[in-house]
PDB file of C-alpha atoms and ligand atoms in Angstrom:
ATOM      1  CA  UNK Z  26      13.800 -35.420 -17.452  1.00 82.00           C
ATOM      2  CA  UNK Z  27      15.167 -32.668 -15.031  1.00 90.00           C
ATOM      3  CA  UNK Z  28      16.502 -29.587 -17.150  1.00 96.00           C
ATOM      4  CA  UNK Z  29      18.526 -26.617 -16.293  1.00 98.00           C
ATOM      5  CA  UNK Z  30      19.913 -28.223 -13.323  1.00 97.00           C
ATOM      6  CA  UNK Z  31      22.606 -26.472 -11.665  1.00 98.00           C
ATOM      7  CA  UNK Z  32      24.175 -28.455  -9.247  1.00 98.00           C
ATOM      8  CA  UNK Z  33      27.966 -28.614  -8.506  1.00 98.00           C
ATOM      9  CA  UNK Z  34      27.424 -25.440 -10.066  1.00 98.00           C
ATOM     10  CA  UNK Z  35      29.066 -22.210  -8.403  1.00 98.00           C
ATOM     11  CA  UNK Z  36      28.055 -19.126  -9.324  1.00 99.00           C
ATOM     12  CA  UNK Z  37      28.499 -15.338  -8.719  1.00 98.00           C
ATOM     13  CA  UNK Z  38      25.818 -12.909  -8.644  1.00 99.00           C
ATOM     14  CA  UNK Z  39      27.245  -9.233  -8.383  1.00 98.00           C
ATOM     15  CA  UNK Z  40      24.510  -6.787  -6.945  1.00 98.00           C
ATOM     16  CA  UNK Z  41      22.875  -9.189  -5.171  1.00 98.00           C
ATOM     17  CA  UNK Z  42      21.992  -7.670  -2.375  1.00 97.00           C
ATOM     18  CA  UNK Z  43      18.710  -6.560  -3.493  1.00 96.00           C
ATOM     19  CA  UNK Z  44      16.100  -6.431  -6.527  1.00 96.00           C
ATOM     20  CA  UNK Z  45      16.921  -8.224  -9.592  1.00 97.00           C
ATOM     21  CA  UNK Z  46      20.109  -9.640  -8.552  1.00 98.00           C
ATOM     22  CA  UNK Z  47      18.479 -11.123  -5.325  1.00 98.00           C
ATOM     23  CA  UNK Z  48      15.847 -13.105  -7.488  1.00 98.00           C
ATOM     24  CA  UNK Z  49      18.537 -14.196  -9.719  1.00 98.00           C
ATOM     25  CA  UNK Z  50      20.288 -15.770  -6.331  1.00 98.00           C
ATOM     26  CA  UNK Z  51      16.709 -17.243  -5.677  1.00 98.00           C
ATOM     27  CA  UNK Z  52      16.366 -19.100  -8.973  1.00 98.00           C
ATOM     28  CA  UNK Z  53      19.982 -20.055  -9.612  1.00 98.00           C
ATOM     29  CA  UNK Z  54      20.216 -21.851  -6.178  1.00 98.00           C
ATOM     30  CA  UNK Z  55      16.670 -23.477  -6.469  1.00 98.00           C
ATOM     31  CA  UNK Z  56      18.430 -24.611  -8.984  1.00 98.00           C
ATOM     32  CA  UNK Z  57      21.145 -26.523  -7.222  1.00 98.00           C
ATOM     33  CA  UNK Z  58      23.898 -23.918  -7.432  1.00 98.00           C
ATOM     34  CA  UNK Z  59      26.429 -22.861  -4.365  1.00 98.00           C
ATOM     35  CA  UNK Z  60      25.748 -18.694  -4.423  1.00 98.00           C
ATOM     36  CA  UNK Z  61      28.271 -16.532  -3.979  1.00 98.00           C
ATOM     37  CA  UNK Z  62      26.214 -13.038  -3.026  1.00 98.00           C
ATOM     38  CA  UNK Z  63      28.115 -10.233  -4.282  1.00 98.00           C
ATOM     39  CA  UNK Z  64      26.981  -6.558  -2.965  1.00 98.00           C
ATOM     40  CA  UNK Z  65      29.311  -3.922  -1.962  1.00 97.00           C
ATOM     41  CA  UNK Z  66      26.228  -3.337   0.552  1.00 97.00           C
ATOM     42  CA  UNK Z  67      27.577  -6.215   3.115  1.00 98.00           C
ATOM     43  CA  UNK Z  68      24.388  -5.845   5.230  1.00 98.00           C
ATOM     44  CA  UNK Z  69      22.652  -6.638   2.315  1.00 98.00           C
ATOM     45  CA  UNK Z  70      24.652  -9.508   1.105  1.00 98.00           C
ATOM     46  CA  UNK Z  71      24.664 -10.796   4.401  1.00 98.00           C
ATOM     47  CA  UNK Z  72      20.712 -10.944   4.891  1.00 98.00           C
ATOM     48  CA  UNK Z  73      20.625 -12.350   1.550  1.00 98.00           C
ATOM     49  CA  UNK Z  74      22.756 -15.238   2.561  1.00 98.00           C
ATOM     50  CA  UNK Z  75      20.334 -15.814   5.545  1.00 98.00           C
ATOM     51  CA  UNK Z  76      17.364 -16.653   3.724  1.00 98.00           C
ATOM     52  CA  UNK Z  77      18.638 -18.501   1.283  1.00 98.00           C
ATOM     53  CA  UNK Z  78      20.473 -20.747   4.017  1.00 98.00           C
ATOM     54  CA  UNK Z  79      17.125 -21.085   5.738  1.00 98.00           C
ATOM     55  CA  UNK Z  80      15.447 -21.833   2.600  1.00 98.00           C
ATOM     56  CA  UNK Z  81      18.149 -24.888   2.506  1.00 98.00           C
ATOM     57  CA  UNK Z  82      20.504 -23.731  -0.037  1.00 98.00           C
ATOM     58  CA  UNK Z  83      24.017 -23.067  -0.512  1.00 98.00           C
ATOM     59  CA  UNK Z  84      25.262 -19.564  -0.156  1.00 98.00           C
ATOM     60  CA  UNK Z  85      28.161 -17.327   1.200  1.00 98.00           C
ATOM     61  CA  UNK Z  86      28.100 -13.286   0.801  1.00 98.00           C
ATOM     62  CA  UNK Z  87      31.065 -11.849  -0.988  1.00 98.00           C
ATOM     63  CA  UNK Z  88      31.667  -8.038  -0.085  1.00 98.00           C
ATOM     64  CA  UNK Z  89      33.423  -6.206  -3.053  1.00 98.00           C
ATOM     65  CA  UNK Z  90      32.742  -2.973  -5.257  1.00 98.00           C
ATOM     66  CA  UNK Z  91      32.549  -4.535  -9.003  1.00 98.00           C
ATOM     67  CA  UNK Z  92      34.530  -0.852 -10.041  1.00 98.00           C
ATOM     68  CA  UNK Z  93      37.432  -1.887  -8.370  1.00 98.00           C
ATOM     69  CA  UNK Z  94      39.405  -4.052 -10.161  1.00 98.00           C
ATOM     70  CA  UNK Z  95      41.999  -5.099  -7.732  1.00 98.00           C
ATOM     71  CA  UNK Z  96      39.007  -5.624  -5.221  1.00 98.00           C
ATOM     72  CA  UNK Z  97      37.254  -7.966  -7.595  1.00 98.00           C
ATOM     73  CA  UNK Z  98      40.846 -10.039  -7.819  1.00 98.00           C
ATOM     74  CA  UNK Z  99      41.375  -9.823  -4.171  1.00 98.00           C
ATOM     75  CA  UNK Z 100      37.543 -11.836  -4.086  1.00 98.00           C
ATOM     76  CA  UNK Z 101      37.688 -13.991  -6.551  1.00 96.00           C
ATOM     77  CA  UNK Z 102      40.689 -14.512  -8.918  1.00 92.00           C
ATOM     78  CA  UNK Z 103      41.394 -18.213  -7.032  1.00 93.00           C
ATOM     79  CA  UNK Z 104      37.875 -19.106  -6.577  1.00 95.00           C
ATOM     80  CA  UNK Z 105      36.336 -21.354  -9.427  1.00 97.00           C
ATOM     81  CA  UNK Z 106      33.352 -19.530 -10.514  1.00 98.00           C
ATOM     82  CA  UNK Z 107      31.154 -21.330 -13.104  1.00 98.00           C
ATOM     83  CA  UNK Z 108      28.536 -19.118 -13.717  1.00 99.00           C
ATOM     84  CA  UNK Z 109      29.098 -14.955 -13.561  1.00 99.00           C
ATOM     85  CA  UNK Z 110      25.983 -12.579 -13.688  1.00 99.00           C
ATOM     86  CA  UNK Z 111      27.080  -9.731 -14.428  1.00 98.00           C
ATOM     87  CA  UNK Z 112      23.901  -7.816 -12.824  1.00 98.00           C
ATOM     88  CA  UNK Z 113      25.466  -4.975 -10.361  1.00 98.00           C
ATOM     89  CA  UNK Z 114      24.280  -1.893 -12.303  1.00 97.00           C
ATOM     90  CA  UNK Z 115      22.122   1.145 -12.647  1.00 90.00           C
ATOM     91  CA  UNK Z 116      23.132   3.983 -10.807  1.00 82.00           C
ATOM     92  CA  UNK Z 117      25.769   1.933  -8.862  1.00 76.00           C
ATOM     93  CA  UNK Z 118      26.227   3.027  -5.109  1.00 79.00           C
ATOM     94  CA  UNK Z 119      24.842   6.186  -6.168  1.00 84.00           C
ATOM     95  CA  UNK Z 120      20.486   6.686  -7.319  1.00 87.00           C
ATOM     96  CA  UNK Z 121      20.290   7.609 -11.186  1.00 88.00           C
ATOM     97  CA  UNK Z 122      19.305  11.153 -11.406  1.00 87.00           C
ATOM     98  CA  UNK Z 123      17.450  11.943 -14.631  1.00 92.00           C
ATOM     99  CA  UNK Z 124      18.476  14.543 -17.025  1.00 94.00           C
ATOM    100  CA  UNK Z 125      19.102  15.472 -20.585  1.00 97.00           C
ATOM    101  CA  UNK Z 126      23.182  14.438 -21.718  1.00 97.00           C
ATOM    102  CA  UNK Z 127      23.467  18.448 -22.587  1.00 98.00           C
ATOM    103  CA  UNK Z 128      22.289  19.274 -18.721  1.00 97.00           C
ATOM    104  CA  UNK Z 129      24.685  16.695 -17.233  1.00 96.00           C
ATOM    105  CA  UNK Z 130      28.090  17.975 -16.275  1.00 95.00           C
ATOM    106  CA  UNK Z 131      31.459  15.411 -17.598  1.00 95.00           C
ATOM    107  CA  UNK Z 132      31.832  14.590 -13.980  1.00 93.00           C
ATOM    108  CA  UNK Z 133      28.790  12.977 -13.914  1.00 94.00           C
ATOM    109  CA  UNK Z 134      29.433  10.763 -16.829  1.00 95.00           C
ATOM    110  CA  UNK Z 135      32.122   8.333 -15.040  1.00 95.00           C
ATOM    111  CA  UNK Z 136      29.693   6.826 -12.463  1.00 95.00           C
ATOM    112  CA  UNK Z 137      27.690   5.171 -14.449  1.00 96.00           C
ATOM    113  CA  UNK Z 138      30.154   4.034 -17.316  1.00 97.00           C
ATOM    114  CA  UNK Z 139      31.998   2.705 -14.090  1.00 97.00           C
ATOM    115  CA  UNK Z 140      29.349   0.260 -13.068  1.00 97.00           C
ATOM    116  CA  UNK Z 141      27.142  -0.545 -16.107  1.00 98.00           C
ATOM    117  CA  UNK Z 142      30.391  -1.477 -18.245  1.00 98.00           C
ATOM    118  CA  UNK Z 143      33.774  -0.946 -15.895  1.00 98.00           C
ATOM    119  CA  UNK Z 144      32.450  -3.397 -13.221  1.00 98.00           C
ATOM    120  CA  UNK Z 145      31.571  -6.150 -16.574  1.00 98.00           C
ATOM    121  CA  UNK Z 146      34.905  -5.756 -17.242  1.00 99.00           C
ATOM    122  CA  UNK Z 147      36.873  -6.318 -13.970  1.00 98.00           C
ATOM    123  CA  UNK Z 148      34.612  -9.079 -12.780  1.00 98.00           C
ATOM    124  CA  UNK Z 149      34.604 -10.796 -16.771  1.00 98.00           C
ATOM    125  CA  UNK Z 150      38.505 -10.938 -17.082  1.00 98.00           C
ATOM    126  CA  UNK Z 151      39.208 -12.009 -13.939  1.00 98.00           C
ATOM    127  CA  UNK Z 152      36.992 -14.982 -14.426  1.00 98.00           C
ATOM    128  CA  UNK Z 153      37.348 -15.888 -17.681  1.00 98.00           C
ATOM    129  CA  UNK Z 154      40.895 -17.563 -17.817  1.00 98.00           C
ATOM    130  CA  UNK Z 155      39.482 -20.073 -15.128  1.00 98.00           C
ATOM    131  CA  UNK Z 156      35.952 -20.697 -17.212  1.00 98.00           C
ATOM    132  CA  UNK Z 157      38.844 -21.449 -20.345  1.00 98.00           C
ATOM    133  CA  UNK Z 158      40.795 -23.612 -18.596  1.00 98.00           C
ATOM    134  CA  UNK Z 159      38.496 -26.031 -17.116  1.00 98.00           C
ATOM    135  CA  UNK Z 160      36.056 -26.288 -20.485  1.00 98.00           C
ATOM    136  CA  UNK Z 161      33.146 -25.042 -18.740  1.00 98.00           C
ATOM    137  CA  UNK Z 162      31.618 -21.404 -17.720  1.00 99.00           C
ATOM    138  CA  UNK Z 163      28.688 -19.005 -18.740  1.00 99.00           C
ATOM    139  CA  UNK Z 164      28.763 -15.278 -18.071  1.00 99.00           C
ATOM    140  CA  UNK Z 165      25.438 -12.832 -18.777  1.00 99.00           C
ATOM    141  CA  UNK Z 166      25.033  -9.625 -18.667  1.00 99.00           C
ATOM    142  CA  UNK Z 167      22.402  -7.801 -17.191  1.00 98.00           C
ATOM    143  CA  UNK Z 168      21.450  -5.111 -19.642  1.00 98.00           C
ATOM    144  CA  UNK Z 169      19.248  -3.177 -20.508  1.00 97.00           C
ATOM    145  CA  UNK Z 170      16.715  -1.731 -23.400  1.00 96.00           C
ATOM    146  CA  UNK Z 171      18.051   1.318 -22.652  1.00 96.00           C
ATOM    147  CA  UNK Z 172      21.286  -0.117 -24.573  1.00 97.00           C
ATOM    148  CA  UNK Z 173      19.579  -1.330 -27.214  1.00 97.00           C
ATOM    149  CA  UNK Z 174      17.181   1.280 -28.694  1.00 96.00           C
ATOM    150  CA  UNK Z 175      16.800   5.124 -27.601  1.00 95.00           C
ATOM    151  CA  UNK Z 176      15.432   5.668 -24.228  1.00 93.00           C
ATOM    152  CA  UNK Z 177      13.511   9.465 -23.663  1.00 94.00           C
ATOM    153  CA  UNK Z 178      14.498   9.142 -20.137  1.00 92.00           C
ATOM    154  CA  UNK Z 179      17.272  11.242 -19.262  1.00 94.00           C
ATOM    155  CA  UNK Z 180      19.952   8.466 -19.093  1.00 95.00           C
ATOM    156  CA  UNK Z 181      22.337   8.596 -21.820  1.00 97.00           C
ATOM    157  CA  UNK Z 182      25.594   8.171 -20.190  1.00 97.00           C
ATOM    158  CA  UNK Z 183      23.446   4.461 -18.487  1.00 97.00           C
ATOM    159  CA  UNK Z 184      22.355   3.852 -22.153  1.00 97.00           C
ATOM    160  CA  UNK Z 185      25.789   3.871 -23.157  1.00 98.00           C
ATOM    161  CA  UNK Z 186      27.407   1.960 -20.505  1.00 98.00           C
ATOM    162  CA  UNK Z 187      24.878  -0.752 -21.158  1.00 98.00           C
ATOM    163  CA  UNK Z 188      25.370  -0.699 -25.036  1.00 98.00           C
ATOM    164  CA  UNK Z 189      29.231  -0.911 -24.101  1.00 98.00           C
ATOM    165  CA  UNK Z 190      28.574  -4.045 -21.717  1.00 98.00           C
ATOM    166  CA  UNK Z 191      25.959  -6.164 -24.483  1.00 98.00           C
ATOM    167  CA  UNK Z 192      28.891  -4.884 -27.224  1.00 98.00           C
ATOM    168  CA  UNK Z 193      32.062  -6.020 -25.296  1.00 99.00           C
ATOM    169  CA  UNK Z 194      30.342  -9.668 -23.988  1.00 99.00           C
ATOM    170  CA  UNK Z 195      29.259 -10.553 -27.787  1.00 98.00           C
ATOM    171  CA  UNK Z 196      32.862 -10.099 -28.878  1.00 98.00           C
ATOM    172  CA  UNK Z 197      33.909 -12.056 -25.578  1.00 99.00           C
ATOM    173  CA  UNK Z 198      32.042 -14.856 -26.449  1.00 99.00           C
ATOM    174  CA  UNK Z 199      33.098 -15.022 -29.964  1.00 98.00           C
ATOM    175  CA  UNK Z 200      36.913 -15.212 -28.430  1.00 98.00           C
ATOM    176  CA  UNK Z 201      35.865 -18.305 -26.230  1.00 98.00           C
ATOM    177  CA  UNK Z 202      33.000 -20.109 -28.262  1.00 98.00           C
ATOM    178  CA  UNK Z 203      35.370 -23.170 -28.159  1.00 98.00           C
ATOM    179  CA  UNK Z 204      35.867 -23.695 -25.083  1.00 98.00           C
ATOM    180  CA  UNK Z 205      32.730 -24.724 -23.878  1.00 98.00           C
ATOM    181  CA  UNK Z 206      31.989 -21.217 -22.267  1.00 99.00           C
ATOM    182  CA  UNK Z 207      29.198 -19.012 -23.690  1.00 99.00           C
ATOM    183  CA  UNK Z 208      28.722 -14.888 -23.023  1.00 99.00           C
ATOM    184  CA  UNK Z 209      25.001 -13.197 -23.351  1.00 99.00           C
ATOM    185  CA  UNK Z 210      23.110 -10.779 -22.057  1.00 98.00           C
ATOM    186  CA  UNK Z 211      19.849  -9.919 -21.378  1.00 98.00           C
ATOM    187  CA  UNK Z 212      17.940  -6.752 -21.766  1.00 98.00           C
ATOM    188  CA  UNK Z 213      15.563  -5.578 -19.267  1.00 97.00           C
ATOM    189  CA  UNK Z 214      12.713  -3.619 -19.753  1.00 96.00           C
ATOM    190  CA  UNK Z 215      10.444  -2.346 -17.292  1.00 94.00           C
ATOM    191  CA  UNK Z 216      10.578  -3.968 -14.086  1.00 94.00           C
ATOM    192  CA  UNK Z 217       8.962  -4.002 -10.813  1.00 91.00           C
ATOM    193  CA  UNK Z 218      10.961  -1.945  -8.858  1.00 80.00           C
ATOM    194  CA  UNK Z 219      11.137   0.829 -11.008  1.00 64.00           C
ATOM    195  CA  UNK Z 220      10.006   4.187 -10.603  1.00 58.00           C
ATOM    196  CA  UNK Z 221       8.834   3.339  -6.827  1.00 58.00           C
ATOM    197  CA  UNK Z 222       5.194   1.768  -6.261  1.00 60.00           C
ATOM    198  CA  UNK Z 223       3.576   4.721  -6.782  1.00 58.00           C
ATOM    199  CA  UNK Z 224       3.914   5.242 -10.562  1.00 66.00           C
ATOM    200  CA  UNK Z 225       4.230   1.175 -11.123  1.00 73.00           C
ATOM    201  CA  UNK Z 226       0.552   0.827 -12.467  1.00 76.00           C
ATOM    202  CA  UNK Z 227       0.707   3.694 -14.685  1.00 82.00           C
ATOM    203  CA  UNK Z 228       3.993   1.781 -16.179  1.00 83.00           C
ATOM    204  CA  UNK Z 229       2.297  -1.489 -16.621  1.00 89.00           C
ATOM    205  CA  UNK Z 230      -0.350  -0.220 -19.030  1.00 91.00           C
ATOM    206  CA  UNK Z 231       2.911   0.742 -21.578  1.00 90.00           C
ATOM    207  CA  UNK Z 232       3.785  -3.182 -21.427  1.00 95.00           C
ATOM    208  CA  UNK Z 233       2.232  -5.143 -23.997  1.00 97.00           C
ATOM    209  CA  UNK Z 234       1.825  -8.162 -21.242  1.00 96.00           C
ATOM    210  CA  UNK Z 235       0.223  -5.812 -19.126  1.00 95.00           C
ATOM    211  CA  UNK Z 236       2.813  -5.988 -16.556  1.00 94.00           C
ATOM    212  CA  UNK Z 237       6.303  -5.223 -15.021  1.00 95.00           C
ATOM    213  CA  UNK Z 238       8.902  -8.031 -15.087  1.00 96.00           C
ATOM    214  CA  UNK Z 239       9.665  -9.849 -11.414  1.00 96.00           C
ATOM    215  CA  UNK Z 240      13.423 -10.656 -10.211  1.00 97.00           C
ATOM    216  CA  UNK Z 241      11.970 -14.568 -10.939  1.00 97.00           C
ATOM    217  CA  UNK Z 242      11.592 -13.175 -14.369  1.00 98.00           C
ATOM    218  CA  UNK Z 243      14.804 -12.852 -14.818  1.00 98.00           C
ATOM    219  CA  UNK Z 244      16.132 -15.774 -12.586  1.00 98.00           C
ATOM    220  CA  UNK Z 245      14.417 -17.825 -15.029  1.00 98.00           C
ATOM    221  CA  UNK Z 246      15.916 -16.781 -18.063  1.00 98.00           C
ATOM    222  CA  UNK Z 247      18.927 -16.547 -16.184  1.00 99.00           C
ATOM    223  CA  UNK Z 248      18.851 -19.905 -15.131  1.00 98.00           C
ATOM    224  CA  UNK Z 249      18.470 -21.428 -18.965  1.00 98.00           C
ATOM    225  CA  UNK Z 250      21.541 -19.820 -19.695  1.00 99.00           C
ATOM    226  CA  UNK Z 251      23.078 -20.749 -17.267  1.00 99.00           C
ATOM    227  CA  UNK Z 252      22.576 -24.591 -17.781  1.00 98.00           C
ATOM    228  CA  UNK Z 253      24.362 -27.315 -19.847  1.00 98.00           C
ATOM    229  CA  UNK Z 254      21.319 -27.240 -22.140  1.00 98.00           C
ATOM    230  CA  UNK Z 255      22.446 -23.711 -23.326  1.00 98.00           C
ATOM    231  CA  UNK Z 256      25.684 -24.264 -24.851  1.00 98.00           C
ATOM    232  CA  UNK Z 257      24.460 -23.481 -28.320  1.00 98.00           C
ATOM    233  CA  UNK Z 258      23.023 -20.253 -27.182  1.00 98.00           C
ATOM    234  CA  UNK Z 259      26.108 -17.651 -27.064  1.00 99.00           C
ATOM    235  CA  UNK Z 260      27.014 -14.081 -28.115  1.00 98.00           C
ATOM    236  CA  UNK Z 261      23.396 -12.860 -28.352  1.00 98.00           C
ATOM    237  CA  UNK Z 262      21.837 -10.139 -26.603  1.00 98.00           C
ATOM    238  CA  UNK Z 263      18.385 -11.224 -25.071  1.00 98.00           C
ATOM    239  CA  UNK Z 264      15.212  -8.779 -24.947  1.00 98.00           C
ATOM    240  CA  UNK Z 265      13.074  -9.884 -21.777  1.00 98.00           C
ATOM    241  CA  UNK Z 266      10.767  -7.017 -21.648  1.00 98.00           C
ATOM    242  CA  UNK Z 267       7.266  -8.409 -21.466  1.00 97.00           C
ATOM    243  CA  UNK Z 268       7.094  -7.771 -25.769  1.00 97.00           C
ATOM    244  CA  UNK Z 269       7.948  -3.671 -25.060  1.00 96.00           C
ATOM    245  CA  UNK Z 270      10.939  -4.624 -27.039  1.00 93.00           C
ATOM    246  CA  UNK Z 271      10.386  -6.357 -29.940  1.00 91.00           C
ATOM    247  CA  UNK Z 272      13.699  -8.257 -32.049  1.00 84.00           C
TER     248      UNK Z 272
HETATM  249  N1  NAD C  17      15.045  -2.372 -12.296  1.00 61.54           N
HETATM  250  C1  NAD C  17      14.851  -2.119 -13.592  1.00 61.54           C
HETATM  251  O1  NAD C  17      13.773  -1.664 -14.023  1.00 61.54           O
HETATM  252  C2  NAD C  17      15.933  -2.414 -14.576  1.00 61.54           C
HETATM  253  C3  NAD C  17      15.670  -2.220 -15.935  1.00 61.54           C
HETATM  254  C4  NAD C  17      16.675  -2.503 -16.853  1.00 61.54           C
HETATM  255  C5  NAD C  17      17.905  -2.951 -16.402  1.00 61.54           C
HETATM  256  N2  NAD C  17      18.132  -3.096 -15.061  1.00 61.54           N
HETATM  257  C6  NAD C  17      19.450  -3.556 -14.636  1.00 61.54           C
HETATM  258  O2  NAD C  17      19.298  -4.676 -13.772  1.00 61.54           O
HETATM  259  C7  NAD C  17      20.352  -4.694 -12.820  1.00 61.54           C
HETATM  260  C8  NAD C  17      19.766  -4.802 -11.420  1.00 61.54           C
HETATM  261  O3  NAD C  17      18.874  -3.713 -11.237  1.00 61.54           O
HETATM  262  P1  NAD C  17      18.112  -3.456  -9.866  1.00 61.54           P
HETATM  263  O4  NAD C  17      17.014  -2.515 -10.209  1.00 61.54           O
HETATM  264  O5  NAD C  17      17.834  -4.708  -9.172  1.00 61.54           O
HETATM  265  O6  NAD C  17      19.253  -2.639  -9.081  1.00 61.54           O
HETATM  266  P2  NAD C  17      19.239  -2.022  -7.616  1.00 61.54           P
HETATM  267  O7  NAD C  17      19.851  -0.658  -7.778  1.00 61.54           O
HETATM  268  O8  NAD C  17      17.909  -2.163  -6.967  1.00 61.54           O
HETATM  269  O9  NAD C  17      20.251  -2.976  -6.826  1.00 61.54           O
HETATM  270  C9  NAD C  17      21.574  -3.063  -7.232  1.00 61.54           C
HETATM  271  C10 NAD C  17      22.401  -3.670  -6.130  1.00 61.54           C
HETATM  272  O10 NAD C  17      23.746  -3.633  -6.605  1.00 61.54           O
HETATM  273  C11 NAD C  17      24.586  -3.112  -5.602  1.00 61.54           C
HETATM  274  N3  NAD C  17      25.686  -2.411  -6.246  1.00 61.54           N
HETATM  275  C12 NAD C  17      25.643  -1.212  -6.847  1.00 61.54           C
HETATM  276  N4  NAD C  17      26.849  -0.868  -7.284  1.00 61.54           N
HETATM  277  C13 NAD C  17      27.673  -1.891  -6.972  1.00 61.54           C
HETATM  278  C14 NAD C  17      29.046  -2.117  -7.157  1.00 61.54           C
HETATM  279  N5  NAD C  17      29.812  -1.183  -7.740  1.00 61.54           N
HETATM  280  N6  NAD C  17      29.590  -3.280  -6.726  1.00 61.54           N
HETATM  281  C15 NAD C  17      28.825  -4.209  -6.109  1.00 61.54           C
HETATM  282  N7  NAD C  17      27.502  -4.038  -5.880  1.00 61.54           N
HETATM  283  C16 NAD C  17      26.938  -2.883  -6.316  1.00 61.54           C
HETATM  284  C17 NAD C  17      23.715  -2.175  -4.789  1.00 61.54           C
HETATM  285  O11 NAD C  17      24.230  -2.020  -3.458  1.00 61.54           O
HETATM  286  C18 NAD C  17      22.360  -2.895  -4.827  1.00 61.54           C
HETATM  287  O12 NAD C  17      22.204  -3.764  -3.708  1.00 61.54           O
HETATM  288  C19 NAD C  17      21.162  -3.433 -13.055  1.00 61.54           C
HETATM  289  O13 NAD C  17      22.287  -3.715 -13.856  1.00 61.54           O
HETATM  290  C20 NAD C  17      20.198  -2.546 -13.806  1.00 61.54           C
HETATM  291  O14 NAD C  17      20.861  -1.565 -14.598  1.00 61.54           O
HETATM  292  C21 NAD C  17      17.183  -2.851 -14.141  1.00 61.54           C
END
């Protein structure tokens, strides 16, 4: 018997355009799933769209900053999105830059709140109501262990917007557990494009499994909870971290 089939299946993918969010396009339309390629890169999007067309699947780029909520309802208030994955994130448009929350100046704090927990927000209300009224929808969040437990990394203000993200979908999904939509989220640990390939091998040895997590790693996990076979699973907030988080 054929599990986690997505077909008929549409789904959105914000920050698609590259790493995780790319391999979670991958998976989901393997899957059976029309892919809707969110990036605010459109270059990106776009060449994301062309290989998965040539690899035979369904896809069409959508160009929108996930900060902007009037952009987001420009995109995609009328369209009938099944599946939302919340995975546009980290720095946003911006790299992270490292430092201890007493060095950082306030101005620096609004960035990444924006995109690790603003951009949830726009893209998870302006779905929702359609998810509620046809019965049907699944929205994860693409988190992170540095939202779960204390990080030594020099990211607090990315900490916190994750922690607000897993915090605000588990009381989403408690609002809609009845109406055949379920809200998680996953928390990432290390994974492969971290750091740049020069330190990578250094960071696999602090992974119990001995190695980083893939984009397919996530696609995967992605693609369970995204499927009719998950409808029990809701309001829960996922470690996938190759056992450096432990639950
Ligand atoms: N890579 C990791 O090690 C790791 C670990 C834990 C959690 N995460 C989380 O996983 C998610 C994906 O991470 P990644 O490393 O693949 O990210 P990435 O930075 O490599 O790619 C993110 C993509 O999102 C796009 N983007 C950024 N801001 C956007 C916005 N406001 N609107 C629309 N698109 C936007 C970027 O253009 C980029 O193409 C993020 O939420 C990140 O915080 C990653």
């Amino acid at each position: 018997m054929a599990m986690f089939e997505l077909h008929g299946r549409t789904a959105l993918i914000t920050g698609a355009g590259q790493g995780m969010g790319t391999g979670v396009a991958e998976v989901l339309a393997a899957q059976g799933a029309h892919v809707l390629v969110n990036d605010l890169d459109g270059s990106r999007a776009d060449a994301v769209v062309g290989q998965l067309r040539d690899n035979g699947h369904s896809a069409e780029a959508m160009i929108f900053d996930v900060t902007d909520l009037e952009a987001v309802r420009r995109a995609i208030a009328e369209r009938p999105i099944d599946i939302l994955v919340n995975n546009a994130g980290n720095g946003g448009a911006e790299t992270m830059q490292p430092r201890k929350f007493v060095d950082t100046d306030p101005g620096e704090w609004e960035g990444p709140l924006a995109v690790n927990l603003g951009g949830v927000m726009n893209c998870t209300h302006t779905v929702l109501p359609g998810m509620v009224a046809r019965g049907w929808g699944r929205v994860i969040g693409v988190v992170s262990g540095a939202g779960t437990q204390g990080v030594h990394i020099g990211v607090a203000a990315y900490s916190a917007g994750k922690a607000g993200a897993a915090g605000l979908l588990r009381s989403v999904a408690l609002e809609v557990a009845r109406k055949g939509v379920t809200v998680n989220s996953i928390a990432l640990g290390l994974m492969s494009n971290t750091g740049g390939s020069d330190i990578t091998a250094g960071l696999a040895k602090t992974i119990p499994t001995g190695r980083l997590g893939t984009p397919h790693d996530l696609g995967a996990l992605c693609a369970y909870l995204a499927s009719d076979e998950a409808s029990w699973m809701t309001a829960q907030t996922i470690p996938l971290a190759g056992g450096s988080i432990t639950s």
